[in-house]
mmCIF file of C-alpha atoms in Angstrom:
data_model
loop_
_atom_site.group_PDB
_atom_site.id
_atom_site.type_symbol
_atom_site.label_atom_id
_atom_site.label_comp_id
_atom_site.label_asym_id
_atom_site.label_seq_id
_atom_site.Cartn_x
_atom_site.Cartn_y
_atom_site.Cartn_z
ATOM 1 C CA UNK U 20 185.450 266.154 141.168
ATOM 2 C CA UNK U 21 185.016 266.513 145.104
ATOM 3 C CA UNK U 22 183.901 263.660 146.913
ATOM 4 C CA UNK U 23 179.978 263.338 148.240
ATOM 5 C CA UNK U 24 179.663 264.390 151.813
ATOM 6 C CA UNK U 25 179.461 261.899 154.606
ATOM 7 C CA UNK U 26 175.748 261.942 156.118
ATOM 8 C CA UNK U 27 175.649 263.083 159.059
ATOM 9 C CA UNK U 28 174.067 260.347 161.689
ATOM 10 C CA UNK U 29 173.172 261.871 165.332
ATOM 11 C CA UNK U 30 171.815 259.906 168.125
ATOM 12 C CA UNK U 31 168.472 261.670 167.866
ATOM 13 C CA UNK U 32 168.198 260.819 163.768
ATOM 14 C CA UNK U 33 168.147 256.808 165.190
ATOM 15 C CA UNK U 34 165.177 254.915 167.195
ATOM 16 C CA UNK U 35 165.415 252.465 169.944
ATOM 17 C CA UNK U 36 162.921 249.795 170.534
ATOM 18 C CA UNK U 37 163.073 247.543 173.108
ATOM 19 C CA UNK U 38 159.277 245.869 171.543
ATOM 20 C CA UNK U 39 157.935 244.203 169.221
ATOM 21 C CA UNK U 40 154.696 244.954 166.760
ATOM 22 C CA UNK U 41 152.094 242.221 166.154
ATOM 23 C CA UNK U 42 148.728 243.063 164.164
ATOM 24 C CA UNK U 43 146.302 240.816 162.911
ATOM 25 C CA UNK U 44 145.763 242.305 160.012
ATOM 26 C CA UNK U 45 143.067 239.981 158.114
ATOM 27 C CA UNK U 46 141.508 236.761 158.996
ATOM 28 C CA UNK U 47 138.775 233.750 157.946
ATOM 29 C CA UNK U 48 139.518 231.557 161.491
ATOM 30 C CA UNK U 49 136.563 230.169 163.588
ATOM 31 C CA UNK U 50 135.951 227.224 165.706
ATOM 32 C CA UNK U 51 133.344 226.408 163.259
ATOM 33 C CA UNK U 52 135.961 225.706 160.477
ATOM 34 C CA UNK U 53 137.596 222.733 162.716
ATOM 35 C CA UNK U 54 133.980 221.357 163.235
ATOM 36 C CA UNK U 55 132.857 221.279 159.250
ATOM 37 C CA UNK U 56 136.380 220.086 158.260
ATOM 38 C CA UNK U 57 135.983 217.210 160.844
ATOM 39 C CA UNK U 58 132.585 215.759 160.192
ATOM 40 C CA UNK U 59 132.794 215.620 156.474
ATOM 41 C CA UNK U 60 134.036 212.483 156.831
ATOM 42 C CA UNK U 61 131.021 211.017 158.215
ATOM 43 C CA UNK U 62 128.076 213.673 157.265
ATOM 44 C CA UNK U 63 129.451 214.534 153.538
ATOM 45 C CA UNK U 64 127.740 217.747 152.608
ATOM 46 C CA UNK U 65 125.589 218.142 155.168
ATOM 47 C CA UNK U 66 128.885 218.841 157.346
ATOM 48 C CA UNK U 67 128.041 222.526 156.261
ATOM 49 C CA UNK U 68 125.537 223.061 158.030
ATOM 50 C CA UNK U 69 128.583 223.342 161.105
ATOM 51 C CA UNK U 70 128.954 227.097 160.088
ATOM 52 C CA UNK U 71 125.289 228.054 161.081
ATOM 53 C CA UNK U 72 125.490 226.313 164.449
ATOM 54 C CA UNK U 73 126.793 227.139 167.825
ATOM 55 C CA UNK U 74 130.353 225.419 167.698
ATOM 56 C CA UNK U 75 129.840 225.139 171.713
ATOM 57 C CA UNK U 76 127.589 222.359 171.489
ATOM 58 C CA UNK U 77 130.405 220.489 169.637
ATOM 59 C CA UNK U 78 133.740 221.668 171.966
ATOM 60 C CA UNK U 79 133.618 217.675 173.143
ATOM 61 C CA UNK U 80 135.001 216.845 169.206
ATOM 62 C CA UNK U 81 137.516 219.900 169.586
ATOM 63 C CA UNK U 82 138.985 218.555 172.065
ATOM 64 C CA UNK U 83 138.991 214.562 170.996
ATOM 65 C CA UNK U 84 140.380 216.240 167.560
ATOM 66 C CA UNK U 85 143.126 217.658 169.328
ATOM 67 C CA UNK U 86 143.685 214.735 172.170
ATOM 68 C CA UNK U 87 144.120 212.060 169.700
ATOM 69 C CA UNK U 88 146.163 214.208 166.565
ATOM 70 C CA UNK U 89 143.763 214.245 164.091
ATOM 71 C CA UNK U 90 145.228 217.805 162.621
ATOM 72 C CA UNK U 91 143.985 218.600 159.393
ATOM 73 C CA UNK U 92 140.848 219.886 160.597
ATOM 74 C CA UNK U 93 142.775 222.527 162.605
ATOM 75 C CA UNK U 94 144.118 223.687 158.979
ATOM 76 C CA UNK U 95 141.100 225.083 157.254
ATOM 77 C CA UNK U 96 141.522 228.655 158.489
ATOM 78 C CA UNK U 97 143.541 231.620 157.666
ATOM 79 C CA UNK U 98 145.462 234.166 160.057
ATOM 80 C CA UNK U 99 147.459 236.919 158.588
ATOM 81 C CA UNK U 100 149.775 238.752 160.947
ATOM 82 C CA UNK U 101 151.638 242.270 160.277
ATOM 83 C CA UNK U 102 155.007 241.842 162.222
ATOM 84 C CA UNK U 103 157.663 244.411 162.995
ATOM 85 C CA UNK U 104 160.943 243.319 164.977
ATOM 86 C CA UNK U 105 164.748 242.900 164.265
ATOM 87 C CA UNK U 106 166.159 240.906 161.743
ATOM 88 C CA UNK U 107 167.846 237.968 163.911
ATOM 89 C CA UNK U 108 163.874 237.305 165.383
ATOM 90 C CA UNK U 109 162.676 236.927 161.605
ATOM 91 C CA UNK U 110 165.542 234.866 160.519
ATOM 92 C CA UNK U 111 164.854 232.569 163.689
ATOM 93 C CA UNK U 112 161.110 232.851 162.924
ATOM 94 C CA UNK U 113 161.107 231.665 158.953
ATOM 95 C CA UNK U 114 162.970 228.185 160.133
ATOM 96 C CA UNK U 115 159.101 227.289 160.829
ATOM 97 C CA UNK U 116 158.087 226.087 157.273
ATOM 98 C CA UNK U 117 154.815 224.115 156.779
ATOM 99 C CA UNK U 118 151.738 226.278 156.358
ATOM 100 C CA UNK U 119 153.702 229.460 156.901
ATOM 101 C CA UNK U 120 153.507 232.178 153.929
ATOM 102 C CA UNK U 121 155.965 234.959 154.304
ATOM 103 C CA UNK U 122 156.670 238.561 152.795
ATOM 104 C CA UNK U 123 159.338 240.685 154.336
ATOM 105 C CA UNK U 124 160.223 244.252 153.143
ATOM 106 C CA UNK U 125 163.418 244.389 151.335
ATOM 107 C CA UNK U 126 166.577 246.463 151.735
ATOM 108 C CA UNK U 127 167.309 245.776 147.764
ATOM 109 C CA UNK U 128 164.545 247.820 147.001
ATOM 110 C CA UNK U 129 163.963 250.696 149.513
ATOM 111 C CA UNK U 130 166.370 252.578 152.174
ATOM 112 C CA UNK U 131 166.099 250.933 155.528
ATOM 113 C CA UNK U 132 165.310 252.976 158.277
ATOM 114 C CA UNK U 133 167.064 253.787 161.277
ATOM 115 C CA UNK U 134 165.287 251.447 163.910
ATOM 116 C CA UNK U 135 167.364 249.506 166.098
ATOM 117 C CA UNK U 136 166.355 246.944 168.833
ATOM 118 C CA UNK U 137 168.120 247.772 172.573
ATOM 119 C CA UNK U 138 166.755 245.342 175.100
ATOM 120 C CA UNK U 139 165.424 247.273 178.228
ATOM 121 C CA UNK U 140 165.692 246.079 182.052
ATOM 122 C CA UNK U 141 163.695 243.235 182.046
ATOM 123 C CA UNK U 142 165.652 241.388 179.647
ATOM 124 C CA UNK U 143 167.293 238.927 181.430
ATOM 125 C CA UNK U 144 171.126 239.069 180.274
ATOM 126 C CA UNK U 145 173.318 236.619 181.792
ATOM 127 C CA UNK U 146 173.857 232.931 180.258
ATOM 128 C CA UNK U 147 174.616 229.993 182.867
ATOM 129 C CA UNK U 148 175.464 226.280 182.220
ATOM 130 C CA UNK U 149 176.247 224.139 179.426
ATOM 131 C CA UNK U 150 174.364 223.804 176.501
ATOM 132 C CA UNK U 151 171.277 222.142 176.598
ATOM 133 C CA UNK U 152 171.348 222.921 180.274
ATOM 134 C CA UNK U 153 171.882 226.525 180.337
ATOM 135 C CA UNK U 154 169.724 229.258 182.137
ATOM 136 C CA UNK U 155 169.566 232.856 181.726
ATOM 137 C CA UNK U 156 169.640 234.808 184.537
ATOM 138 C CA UNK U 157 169.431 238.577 185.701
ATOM 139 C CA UNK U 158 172.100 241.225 184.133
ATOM 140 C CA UNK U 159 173.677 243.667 186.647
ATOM 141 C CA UNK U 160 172.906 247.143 186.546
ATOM 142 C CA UNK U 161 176.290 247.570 184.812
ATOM 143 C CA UNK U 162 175.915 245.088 182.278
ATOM 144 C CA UNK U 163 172.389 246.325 180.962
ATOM 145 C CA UNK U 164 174.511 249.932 180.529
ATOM 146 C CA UNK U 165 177.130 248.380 179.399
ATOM 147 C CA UNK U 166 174.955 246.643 176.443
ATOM 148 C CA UNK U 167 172.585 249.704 175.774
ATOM 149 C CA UNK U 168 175.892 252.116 175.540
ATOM 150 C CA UNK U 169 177.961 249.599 173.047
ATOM 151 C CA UNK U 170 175.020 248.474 171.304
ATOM 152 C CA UNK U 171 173.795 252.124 170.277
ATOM 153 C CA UNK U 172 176.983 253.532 169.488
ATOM 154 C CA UNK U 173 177.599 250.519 167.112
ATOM 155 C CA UNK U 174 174.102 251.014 165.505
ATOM 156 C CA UNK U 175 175.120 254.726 164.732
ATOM 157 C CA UNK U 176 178.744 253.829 163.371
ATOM 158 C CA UNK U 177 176.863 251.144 161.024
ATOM 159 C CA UNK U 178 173.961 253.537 159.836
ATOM 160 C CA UNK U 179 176.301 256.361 159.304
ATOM 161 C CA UNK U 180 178.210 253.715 157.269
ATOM 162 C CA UNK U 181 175.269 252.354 155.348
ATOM 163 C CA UNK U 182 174.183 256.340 154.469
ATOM 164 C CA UNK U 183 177.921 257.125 153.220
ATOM 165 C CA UNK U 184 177.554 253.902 150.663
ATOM 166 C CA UNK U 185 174.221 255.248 149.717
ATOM 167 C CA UNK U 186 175.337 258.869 148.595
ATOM 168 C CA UNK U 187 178.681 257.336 147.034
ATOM 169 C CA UNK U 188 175.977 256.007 144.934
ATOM 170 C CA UNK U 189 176.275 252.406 145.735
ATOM 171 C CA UNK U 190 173.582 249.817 145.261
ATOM 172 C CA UNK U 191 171.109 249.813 148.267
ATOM 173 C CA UNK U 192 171.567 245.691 148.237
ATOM 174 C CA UNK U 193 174.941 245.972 148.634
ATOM 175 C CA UNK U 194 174.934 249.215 151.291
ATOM 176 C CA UNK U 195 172.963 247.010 153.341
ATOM 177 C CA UNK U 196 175.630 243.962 154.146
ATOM 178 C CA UNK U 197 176.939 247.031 157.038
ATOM 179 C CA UNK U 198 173.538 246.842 158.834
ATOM 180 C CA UNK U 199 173.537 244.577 161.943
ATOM 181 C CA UNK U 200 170.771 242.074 163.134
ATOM 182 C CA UNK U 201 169.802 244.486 165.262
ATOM 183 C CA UNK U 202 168.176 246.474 162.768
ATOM 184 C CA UNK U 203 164.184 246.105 162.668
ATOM 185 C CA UNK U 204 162.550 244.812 159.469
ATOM 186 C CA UNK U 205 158.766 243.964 158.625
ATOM 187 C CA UNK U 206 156.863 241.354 157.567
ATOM 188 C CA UNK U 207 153.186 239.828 157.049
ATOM 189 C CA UNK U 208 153.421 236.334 157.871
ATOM 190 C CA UNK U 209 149.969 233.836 156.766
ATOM 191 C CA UNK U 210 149.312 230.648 158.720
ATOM 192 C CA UNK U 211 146.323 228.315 159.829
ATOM 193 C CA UNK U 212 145.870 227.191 163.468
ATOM 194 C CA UNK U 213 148.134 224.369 163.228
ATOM 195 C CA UNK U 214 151.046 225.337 161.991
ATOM 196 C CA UNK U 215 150.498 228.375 164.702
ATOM 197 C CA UNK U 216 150.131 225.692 166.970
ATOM 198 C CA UNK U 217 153.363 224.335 166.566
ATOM 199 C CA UNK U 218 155.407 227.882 166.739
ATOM 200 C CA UNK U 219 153.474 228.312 169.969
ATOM 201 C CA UNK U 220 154.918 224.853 170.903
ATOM 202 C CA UNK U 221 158.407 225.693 169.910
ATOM 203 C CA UNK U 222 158.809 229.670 170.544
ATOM 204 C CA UNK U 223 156.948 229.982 174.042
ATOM 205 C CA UNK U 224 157.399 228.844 177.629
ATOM 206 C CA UNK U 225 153.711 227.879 178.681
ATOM 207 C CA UNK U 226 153.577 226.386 182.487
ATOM 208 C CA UNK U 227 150.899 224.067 180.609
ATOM 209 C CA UNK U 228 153.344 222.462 178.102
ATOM 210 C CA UNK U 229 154.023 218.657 178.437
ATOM 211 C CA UNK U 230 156.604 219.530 176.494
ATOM 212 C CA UNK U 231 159.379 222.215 177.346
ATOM 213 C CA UNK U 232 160.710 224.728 174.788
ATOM 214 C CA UNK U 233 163.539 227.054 175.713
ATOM 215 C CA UNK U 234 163.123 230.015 173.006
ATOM 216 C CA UNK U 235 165.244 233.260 172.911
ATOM 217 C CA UNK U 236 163.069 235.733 174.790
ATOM 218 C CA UNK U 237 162.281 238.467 171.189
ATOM 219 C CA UNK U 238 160.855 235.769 169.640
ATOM 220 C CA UNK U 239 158.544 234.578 172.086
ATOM 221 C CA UNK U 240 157.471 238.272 172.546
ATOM 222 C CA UNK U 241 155.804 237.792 169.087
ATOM 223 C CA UNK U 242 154.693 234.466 169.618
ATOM 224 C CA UNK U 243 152.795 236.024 172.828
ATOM 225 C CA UNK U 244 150.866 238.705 170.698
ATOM 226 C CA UNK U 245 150.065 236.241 168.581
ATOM 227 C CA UNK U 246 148.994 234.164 170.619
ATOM 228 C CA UNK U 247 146.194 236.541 171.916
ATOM 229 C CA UNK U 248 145.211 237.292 168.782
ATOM 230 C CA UNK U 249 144.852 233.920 168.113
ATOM 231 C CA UNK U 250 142.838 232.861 171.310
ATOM 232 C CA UNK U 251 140.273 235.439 170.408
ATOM 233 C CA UNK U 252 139.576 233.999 167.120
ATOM 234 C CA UNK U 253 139.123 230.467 168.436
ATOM 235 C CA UNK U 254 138.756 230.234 171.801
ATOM 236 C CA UNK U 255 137.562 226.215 171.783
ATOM 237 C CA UNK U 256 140.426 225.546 169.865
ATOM 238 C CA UNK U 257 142.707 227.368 172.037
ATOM 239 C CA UNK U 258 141.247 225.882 175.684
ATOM 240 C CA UNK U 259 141.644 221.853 173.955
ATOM 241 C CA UNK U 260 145.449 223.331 172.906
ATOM 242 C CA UNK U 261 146.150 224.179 176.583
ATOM 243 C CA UNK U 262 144.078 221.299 177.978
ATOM 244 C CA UNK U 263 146.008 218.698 175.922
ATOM 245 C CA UNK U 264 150.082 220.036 176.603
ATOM 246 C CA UNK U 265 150.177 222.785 174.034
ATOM 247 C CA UNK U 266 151.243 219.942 171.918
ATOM 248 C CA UNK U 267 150.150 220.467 167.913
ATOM 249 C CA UNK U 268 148.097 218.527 166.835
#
């Protein structure tokens, strides 16, 4: 019995992405819903009647909500966010637990494509310091060719690997321990305007943050679409977040 041939993997069969994909892809988010969630404790029912109102009028409360930490008024809204980017961004990304829902496609049950992430210029490559104190700084030109070369030639070498398991008739969960980190996956992640609040916090450098964060640079890419997404939906909201440190509240 002759043995299956090896797939044959070219440079031109793989893609290189140097981005990331945000959608918003359904949501039920206003400035309204902060309002109506906030007066109900001193209007009851009649804190309804927030929806048919101009939630201008009340931007004063937004911002005392979100001055003093009163957060659960910030949580009765829904954001649902079609993400595509590699695998060591989601694993980084689905640490953040509280009001987060996540579904990621799976490699157990479908053949993974050939999408690979390969930073471009602008990535800054170069670690300085000592932990906690480090800096990233500016790669030479050698070093970005240096990255893009080794980094694509080890994506084909693991996808021709990965194909080879495949049409030996191995398991696709098991085909896929060759893939590297590198790889891109997919995902649709749910959350509410606090817990979004507090990735912002955590996975962006803001120049309006009392508070600094220090996140790897492909995550913060998606927290940045996000982001704009998000400011469009609530745009009180999001001016008493940047007014008050970009601190959740």
């Amino acid at each position: 019995m002759g043995r299956t041939p090896t797939p044959v993997t070219t440079p031109e069969s793989l893609t290189f992405r140097s981005d990331v994909t945000v959608e918003l892809v359904k949501s039920s988010a206003s400035d309204a819903d902060v309002l109506f969630a906030a007066r109900v404790s001193t209007a009851g029912e009649q804190s309804l009647d927030e929806l048919k109102k101009d939630p201008e009028r009340s931007k004063g409360l937004i911002n005392y909500l979100m001055r003093d930490r009163h957060g659960s008024p910030f949580e009765h809204n829904s954001m649902t966010f079609f993400i595509s980017a590699p695998i060591f961004v989601f694993r980084e990304f689905m640490r953040h637990r509280v009001g987060w829902s996540y579904n990621e496609e799976s490699g157990r049950y479908r053949e993974l494509e050939p999408v690979f992430y390969v930073p471009d210029t602008a990535r800054k490559l170069v670690q300085q310091g000592r932990p906690g104190k480090y800096v990233f700084v500016e790669g030479t030109p050698e070093q970005h060719s240096a990255v893009k070369g080794t980094l694509e030639a080890s994506y084909e070498q693991s996808y021709a690997s990965y194909q080879q398991l495949l049409a030996e008739g191995v398991a696709r969960e098991v085909a896929r321990s060759v893939l590297p980190v590198g790889l891109y996956s997919s995902m649709y992640a749910t959350c509410n305007a606090r817990s979004l609040m507090h990735f912002l916090g955590l996975r962006t450098q803001h120049e309006l943050a009392k508070v600094p964060s220090f996140p790897q640079r492909e995550i913060e890419m998606v927290g940045e679409k996000m982001e704009a997404e998000w400011a469009k939906l609530m745009p009180l909201t999001y001016a008493a977040y940047n007014a008050n440190g970009r601190v959740a509240p």
